[in-house]
PDB file of C-alpha atoms and ligand atoms in Angstrom:
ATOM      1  CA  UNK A   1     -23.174  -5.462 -26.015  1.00 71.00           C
ATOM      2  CA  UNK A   2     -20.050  -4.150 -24.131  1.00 80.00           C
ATOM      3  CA  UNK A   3     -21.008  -3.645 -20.383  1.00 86.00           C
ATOM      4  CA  UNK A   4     -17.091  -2.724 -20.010  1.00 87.00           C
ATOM      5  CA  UNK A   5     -17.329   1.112 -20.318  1.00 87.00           C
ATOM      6  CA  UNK A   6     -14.656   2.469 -17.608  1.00 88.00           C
ATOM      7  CA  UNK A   7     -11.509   3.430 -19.263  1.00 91.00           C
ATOM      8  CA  UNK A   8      -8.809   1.008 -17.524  1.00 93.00           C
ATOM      9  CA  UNK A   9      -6.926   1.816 -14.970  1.00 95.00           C
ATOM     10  CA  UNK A  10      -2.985   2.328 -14.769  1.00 94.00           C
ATOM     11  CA  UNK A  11      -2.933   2.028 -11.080  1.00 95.00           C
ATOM     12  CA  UNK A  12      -4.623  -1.189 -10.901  1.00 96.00           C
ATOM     13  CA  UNK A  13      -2.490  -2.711 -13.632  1.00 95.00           C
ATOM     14  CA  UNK A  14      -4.926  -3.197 -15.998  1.00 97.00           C
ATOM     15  CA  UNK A  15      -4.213  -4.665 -19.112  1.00 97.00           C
ATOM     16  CA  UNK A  16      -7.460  -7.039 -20.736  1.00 97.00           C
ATOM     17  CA  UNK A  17      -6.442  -9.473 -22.697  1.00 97.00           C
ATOM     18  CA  UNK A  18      -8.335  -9.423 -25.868  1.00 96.00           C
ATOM     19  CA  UNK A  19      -6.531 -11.906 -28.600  1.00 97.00           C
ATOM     20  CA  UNK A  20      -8.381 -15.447 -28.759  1.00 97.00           C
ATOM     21  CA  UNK A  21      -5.488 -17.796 -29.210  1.00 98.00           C
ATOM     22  CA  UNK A  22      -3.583 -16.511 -26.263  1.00 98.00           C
ATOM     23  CA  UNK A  23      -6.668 -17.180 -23.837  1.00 98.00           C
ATOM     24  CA  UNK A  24      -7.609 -20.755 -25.346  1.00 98.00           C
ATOM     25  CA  UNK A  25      -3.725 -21.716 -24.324  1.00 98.00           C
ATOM     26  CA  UNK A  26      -4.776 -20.476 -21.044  1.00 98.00           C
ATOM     27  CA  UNK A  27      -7.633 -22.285 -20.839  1.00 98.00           C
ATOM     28  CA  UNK A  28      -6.605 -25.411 -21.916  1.00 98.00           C
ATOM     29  CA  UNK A  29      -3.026 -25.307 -20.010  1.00 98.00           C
ATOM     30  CA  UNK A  30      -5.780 -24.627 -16.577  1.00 98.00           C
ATOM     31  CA  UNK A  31      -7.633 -27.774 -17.926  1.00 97.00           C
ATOM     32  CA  UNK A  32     -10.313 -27.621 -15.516  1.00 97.00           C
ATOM     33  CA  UNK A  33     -11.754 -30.667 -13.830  1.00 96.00           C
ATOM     34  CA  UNK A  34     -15.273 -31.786 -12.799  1.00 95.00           C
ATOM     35  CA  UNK A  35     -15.661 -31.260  -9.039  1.00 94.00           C
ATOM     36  CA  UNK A  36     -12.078 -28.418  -9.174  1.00 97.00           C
ATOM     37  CA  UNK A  37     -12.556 -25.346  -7.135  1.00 97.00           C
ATOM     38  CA  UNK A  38     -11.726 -23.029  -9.609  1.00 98.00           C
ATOM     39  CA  UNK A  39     -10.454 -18.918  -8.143  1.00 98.00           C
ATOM     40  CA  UNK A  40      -9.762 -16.317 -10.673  1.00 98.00           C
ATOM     41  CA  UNK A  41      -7.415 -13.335  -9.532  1.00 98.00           C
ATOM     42  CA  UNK A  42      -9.063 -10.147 -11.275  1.00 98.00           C
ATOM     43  CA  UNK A  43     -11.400 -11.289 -13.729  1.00 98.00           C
ATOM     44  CA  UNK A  44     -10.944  -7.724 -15.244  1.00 97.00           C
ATOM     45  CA  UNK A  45     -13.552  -7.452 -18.554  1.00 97.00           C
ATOM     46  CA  UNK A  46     -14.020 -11.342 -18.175  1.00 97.00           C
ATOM     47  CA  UNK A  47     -10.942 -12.413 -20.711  1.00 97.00           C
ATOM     48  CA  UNK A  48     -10.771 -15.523 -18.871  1.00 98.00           C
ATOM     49  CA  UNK A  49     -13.432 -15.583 -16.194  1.00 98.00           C
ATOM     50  CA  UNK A  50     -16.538 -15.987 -19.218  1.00 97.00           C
ATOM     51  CA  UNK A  51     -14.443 -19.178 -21.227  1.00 98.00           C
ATOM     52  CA  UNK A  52     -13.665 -20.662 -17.937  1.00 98.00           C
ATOM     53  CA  UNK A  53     -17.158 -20.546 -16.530  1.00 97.00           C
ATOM     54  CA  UNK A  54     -18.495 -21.808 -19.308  1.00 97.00           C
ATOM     55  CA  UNK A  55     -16.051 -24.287 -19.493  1.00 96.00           C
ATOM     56  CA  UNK A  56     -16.349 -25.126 -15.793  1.00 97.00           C
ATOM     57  CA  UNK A  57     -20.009 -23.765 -15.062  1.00 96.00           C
ATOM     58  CA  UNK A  58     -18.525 -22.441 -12.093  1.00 97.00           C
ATOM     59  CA  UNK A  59     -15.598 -19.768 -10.615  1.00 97.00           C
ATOM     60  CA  UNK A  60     -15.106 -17.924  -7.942  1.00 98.00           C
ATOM     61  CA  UNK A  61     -13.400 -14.141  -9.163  1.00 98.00           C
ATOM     62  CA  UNK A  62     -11.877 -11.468  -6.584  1.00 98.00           C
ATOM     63  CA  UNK A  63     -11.864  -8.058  -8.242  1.00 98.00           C
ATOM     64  CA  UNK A  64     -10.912  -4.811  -6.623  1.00 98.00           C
ATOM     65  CA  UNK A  65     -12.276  -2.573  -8.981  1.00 98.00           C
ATOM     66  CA  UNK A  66     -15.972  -1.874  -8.006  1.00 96.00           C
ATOM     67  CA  UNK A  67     -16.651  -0.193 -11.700  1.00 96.00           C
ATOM     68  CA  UNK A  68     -15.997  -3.966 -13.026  1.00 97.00           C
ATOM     69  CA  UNK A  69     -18.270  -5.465 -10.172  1.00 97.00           C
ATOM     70  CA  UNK A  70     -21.736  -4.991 -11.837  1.00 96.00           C
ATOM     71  CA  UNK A  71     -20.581  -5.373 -15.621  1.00 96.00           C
ATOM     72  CA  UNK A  72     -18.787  -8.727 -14.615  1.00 97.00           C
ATOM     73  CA  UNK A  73     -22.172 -10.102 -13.037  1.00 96.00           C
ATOM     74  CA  UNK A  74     -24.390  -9.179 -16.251  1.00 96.00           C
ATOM     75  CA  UNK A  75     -22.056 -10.568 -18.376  1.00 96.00           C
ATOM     76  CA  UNK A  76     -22.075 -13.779 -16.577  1.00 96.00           C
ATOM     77  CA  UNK A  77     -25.772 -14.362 -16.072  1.00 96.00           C
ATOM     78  CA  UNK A  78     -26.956 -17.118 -17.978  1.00 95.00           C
ATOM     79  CA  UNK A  79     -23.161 -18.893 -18.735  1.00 96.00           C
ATOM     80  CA  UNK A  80     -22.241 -20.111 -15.389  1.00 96.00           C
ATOM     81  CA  UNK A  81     -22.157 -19.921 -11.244  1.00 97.00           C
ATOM     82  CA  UNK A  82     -19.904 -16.546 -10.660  1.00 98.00           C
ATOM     83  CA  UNK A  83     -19.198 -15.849  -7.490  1.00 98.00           C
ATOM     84  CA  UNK A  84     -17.151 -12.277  -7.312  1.00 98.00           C
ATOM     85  CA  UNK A  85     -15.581 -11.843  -4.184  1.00 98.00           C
ATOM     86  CA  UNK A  86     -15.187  -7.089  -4.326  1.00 98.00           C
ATOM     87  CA  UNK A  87     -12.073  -7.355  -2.485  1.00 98.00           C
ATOM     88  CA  UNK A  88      -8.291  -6.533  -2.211  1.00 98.00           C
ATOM     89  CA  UNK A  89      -6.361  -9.954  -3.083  1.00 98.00           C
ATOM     90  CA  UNK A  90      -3.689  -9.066  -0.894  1.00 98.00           C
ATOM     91  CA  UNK A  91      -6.503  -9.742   2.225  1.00 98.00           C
ATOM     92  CA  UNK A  92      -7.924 -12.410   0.937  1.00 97.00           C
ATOM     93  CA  UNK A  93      -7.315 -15.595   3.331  1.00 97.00           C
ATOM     94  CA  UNK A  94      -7.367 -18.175   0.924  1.00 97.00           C
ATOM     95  CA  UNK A  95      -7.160 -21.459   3.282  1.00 95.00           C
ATOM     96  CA  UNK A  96     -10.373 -19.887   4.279  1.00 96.00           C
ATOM     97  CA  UNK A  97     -11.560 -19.376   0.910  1.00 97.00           C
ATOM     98  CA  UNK A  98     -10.776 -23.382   0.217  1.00 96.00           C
ATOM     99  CA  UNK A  99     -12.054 -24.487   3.514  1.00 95.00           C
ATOM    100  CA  UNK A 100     -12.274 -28.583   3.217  1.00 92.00           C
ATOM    101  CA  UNK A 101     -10.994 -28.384  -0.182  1.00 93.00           C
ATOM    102  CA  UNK A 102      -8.025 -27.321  -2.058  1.00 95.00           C
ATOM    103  CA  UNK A 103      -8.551 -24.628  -4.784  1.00 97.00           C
ATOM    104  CA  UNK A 104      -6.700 -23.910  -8.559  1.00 98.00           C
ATOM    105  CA  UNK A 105      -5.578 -20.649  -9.004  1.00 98.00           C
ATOM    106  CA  UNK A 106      -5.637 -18.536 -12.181  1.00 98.00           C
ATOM    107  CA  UNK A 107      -4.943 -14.616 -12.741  1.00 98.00           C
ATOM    108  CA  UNK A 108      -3.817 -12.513 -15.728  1.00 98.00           C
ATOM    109  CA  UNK A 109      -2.439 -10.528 -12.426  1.00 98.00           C
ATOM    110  CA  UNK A 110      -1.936  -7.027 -11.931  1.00 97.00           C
ATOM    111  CA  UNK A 111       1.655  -6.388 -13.387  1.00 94.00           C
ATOM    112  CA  UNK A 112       2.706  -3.383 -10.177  1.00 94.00           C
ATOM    113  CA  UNK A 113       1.546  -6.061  -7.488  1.00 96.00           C
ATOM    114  CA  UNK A 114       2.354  -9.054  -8.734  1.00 95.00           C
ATOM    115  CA  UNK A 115       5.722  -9.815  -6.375  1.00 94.00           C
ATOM    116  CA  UNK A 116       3.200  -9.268  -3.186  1.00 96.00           C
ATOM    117  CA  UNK A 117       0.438 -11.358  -4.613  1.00 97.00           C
ATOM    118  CA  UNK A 118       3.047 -14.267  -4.990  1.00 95.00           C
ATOM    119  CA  UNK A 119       3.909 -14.103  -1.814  1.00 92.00           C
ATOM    120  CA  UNK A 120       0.744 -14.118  -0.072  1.00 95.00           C
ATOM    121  CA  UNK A 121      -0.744 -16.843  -1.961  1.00 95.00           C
ATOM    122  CA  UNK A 122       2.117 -18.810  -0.950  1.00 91.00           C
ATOM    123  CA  UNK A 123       1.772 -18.078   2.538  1.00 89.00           C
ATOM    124  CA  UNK A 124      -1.537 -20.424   1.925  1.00 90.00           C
ATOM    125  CA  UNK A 125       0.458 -23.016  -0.536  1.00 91.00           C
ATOM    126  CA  UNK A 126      -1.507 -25.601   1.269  1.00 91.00           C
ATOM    127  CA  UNK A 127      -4.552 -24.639   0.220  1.00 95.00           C
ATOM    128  CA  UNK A 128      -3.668 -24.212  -3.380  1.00 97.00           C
ATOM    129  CA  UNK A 129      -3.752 -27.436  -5.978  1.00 97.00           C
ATOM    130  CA  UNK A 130      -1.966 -25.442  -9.009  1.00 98.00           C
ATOM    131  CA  UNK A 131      -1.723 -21.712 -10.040  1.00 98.00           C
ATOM    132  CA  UNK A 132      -1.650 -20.698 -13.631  1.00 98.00           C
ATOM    133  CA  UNK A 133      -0.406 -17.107 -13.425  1.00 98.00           C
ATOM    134  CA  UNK A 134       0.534 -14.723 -16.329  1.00 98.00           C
ATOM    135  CA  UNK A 135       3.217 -11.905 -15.505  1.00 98.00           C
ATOM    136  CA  UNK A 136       5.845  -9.785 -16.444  1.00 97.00           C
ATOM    137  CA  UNK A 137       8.018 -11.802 -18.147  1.00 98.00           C
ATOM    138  CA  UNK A 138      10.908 -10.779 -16.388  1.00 97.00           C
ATOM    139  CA  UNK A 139       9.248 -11.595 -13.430  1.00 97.00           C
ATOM    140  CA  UNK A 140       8.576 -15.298 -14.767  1.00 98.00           C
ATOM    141  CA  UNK A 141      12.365 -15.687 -15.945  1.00 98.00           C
ATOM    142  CA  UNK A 142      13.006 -15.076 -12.269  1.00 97.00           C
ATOM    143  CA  UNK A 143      10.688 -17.086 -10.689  1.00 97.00           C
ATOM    144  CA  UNK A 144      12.078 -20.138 -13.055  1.00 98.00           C
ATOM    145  CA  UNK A 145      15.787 -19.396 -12.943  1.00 98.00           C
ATOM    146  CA  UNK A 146      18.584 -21.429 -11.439  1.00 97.00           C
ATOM    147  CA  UNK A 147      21.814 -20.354  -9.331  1.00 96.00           C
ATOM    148  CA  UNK A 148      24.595 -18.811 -11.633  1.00 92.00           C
ATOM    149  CA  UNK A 149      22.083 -16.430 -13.938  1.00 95.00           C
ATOM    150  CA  UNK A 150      21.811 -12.948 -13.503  1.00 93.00           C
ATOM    151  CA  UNK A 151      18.405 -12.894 -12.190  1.00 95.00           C
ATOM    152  CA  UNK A 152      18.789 -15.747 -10.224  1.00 97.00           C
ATOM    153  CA  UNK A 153      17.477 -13.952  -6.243  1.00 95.00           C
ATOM    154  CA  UNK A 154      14.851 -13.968  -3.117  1.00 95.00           C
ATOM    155  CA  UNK A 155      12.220 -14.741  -5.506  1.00 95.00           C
ATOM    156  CA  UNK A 156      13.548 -17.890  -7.443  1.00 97.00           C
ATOM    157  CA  UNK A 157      14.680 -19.421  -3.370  1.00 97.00           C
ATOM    158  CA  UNK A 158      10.773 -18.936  -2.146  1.00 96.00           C
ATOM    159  CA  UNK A 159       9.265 -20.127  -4.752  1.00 96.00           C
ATOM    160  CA  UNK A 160      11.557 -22.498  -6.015  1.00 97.00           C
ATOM    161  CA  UNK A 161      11.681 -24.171  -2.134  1.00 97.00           C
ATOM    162  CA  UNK A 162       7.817 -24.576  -1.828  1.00 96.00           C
ATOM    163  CA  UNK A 163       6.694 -24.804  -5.460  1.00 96.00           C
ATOM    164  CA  UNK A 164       7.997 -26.431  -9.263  1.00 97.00           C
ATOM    165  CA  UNK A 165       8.146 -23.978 -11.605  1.00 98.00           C
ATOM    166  CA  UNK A 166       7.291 -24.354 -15.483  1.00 98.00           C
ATOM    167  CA  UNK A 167       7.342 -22.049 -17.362  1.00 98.00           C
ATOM    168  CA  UNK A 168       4.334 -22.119 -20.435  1.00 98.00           C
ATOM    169  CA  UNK A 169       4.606 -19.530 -22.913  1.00 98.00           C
ATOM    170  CA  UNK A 170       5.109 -16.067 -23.863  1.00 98.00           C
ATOM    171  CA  UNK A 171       2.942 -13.407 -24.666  1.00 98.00           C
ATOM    172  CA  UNK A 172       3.067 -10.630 -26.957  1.00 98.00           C
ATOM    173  CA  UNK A 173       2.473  -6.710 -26.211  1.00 98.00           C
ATOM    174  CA  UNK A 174      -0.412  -6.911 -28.445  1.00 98.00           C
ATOM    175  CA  UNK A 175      -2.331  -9.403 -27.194  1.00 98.00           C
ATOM    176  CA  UNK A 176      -3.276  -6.633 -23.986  1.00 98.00           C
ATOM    177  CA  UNK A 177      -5.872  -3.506 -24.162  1.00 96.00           C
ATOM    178  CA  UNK A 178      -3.882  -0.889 -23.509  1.00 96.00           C
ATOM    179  CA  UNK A 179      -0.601  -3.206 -24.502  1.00 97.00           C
ATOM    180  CA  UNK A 180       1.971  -3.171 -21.791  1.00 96.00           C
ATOM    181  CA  UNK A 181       5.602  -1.561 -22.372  1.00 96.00           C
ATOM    182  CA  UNK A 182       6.734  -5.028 -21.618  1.00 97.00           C
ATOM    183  CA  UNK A 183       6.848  -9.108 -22.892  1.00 98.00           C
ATOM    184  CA  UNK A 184       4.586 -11.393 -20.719  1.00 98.00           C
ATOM    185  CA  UNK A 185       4.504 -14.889 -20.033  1.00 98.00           C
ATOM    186  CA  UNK A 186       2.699 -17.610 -18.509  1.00 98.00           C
ATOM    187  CA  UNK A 187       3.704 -19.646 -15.698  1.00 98.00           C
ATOM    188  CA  UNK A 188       2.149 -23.003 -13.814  1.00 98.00           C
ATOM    189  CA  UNK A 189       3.100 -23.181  -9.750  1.00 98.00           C
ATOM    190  CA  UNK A 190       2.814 -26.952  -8.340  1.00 98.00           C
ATOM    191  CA  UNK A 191       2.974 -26.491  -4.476  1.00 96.00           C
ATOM    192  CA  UNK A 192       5.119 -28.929  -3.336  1.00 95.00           C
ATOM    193  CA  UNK A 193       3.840 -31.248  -0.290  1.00 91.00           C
ATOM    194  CA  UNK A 194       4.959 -30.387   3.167  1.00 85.00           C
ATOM    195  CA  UNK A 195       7.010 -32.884   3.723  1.00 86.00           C
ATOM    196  CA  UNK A 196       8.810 -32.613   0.854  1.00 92.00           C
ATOM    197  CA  UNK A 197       9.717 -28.904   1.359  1.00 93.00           C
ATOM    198  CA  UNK A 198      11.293 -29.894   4.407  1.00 93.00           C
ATOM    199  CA  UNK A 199      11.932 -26.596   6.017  1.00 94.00           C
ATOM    200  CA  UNK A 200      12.241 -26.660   9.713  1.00 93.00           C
ATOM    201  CA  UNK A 201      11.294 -22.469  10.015  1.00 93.00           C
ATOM    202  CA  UNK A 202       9.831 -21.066   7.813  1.00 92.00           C
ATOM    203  CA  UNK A 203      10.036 -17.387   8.842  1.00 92.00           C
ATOM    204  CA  UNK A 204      13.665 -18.125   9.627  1.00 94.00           C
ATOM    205  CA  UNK A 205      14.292 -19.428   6.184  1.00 96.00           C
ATOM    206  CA  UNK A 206      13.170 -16.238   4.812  1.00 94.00           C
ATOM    207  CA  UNK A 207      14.728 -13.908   7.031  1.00 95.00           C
ATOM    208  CA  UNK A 208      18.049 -15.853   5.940  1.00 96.00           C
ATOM    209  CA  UNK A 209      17.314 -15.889   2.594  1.00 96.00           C
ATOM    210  CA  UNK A 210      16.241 -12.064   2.369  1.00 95.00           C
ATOM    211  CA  UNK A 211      19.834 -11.109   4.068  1.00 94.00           C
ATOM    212  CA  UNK A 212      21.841 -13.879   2.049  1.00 95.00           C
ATOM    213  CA  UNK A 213      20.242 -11.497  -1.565  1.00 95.00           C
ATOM    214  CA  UNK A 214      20.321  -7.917   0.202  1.00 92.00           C
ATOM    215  CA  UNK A 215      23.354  -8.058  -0.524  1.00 82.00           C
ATOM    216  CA  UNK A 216      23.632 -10.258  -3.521  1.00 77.00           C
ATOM    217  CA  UNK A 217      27.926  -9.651  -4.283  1.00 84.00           C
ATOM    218  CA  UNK A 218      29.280 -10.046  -0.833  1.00 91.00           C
ATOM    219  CA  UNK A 219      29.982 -13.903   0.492  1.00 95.00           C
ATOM    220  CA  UNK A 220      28.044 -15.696   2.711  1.00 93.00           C
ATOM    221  CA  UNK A 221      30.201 -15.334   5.028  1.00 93.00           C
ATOM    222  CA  UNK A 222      29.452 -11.286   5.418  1.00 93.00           C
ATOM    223  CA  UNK A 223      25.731 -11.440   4.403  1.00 93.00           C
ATOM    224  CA  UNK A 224      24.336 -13.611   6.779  1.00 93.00           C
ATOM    225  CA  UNK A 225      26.840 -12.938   9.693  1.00 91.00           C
ATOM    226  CA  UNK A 226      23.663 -11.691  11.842  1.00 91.00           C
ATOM    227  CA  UNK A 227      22.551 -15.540  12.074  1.00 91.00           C
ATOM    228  CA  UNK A 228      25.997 -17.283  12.034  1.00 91.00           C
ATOM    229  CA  UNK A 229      29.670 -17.391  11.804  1.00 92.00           C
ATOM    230  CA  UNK A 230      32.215 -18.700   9.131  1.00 93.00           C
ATOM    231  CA  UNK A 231      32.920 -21.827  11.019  1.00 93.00           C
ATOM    232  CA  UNK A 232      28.665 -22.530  11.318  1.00 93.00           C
ATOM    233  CA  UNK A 233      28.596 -22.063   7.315  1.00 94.00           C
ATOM    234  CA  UNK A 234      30.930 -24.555   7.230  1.00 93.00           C
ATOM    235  CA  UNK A 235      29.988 -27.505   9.657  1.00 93.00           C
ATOM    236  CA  UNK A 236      26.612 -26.786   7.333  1.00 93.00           C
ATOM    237  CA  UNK A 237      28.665 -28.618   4.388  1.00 93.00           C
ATOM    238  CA  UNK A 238      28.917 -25.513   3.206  1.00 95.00           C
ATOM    239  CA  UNK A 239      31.071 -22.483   1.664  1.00 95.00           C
ATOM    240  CA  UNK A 240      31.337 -19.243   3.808  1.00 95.00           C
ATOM    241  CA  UNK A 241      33.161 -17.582   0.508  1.00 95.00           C
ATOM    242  CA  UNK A 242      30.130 -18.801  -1.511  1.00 95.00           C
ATOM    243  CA  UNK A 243      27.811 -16.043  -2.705  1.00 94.00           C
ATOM    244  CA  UNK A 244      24.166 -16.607  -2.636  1.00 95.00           C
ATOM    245  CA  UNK A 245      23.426 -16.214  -6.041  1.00 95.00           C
ATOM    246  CA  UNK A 246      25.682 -19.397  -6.548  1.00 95.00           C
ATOM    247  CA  UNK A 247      23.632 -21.771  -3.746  1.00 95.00           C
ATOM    248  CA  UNK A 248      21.136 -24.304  -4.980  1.00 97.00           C
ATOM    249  CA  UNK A 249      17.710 -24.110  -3.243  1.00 97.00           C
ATOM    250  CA  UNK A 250      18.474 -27.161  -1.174  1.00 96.00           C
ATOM    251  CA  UNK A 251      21.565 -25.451   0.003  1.00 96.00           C
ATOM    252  CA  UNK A 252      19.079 -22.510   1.638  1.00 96.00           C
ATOM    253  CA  UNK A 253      17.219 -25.004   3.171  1.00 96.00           C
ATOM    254  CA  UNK A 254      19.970 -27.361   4.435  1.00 95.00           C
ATOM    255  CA  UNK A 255      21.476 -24.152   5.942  1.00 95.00           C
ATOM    256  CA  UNK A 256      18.318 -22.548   7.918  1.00 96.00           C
ATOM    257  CA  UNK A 257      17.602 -26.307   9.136  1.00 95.00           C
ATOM    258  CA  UNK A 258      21.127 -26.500  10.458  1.00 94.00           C
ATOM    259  CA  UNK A 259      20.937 -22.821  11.796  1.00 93.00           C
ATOM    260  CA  UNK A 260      17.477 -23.831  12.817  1.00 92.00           C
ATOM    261  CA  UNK A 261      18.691 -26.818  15.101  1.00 91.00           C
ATOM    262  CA  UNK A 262      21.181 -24.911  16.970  1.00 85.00           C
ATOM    263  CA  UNK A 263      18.701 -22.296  18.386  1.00 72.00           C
ATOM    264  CA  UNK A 264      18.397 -22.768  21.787  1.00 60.00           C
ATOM    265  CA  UNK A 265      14.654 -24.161  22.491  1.00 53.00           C
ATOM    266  CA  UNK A 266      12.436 -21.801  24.975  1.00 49.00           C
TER     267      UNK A 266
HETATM  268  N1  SAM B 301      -8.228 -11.026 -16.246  1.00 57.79           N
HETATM  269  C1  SAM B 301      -8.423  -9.833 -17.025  1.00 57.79           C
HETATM  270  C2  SAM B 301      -7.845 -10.036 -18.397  1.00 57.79           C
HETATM  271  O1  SAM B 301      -7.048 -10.960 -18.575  1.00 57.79           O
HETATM  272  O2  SAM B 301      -8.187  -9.265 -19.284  1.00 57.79           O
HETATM  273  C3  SAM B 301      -7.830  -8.604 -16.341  1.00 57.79           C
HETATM  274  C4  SAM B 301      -6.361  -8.658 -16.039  1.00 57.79           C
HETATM  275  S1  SAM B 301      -5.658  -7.128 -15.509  1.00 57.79           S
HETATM  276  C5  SAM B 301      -3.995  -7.373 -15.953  1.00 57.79           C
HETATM  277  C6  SAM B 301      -5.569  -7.262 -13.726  1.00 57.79           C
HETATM  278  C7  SAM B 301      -6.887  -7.252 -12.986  1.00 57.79           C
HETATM  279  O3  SAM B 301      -6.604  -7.301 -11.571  1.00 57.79           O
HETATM  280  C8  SAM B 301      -7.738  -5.998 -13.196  1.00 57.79           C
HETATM  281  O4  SAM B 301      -9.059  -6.377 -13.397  1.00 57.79           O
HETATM  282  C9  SAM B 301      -7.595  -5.225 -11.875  1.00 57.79           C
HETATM  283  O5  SAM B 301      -8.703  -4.402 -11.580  1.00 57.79           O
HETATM  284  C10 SAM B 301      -7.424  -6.349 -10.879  1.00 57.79           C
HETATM  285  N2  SAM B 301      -6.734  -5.943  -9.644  1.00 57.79           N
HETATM  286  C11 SAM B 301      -5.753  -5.015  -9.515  1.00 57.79           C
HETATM  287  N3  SAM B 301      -5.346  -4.957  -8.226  1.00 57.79           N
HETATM  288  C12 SAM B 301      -6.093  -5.861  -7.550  1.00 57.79           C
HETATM  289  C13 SAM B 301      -6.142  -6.262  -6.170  1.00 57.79           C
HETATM  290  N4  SAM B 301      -5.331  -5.721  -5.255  1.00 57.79           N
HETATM  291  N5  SAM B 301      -7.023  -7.228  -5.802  1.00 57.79           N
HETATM  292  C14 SAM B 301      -7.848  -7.796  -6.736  1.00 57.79           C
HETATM  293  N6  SAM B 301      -7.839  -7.456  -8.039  1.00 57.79           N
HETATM  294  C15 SAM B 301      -6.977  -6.500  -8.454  1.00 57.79           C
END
């Protein structure tokens, strides 16, 4: 029986995922593990939510679509433990959510929102094992990218500085109900530890890395003259005539630490 009968909605970016193969990749790339806390980012129609629970026998979902609130519950009553959190993902504190633990992400996420969601789960990296994500795959070729491509920018430098990237697989139009206009891919996130991030401030770091791509064909030198001079680029070890689509991550970070240092302390 097909609880599902809202018509999706555009402005929530939603696209279910209907063909089999693509979600037993995801399920098996997730791999879920007795005792993992497992979230789902909008469980949608229940693509992934229903083989994961009964996979897992237990998943926590955030939805923000209340038509998909009551459906999603029936459907799950008798497979698994679902516990749907009706909110906005964007205010969802999720080193609340994990409390003691540490929790796996996974999302077929919501293609018009899926730069903020990125960056707000990040903000609570700490609290996140792995995230299994699927997205534009534009989006994913600049998430994975390295300095010198095209679409090498803000993105690749804040993820790329607190996470490894790997990329997974592609995925079709087709495989979507209504099909996108564009490709998709999936991507695995691997928070990095915090010592091995290394970076001395954070909000710092991405103030200097937002300037440094605002104005992605001018030199260092002129894009990030609001936090330092010529000379300061260069006792960094590094090139003022450099442009930041050419630094490596570590040169970001080596940068805002040495910037960092030379603040006055209040
Ligand atoms: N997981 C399902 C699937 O694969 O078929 C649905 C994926 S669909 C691309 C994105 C889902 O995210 C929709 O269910 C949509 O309602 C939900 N969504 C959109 N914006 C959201 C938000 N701000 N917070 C939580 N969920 C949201």
């Amino acid at each position: 029986m097909n609880r599902f009968t809202a018509p999706p909605k555009k402005n929530l970016g939603q696209h279910f995922l209907h063909e089999r193969g693509v979600i037993e990749k995801i399920v098996l790339a997730v791999d879920p593990q007795p005792g993992d806390m497992l979230v789902e980012i909008g469980p949608g129609q229940g693509a992934l939510t229903l083989p994961l629970l009964r996979k897992h026998g237990a998943l926590t979902v955030i939805e923000f679509d209340r038509d998909l609130i009551t459906p999603l519950m029936e459907s799950a009553e008798g497979v698994g433990d679902l516990t749907i959190i009706h909110k906005d993902v964007l205010k969802v504190d999720f080193g609340k959510l994990a409390g003691e633990s540490r929790i796996r992400l996974v999302g077929n996420l919501p293609y018009n929102i899926s730069t903020p969601i990125l960056f707000h789960v990040l903000e609570h990296a700490d609290a996140i094992i792995d995230m299994h994500f699927m997205l534009q795959k534009e989006v994913v070729e600049r998430m994975a990218s390295a300095p010198g491509s095209k679409v090498y920018g803000r993105l690749s430098v804040m993820l790329q500085a607190v996470c490894r990237v790997v990329t997974l697989f592609d995925v079709a139009p087709g495989a979507f109900r209504p099909p996108p206009k564009v490709d998709s891919a999936v991507v695995r996130l691997l928070p990095k530890p915090a010592v091995e991030i290394g970076i001395a401030d954070p909000v710092f770091f991405e103030a200097l890395v937002r300037d440094a791509f605002g104005q992605r064909r001018k030199t260092l030198r002129n894009s990030v003259q609001a936090h330092c001079t010529a000379e300061t680029i260069l006792a960094a070890g590094l090139r003022p005539e450099a442009r930041a689509e050419q630094l490596e991550v570590a040169e970001f970070i080596a940068l805002a630490n040495f910037l960092a240092a030379q603040q006055p302390v209040h």
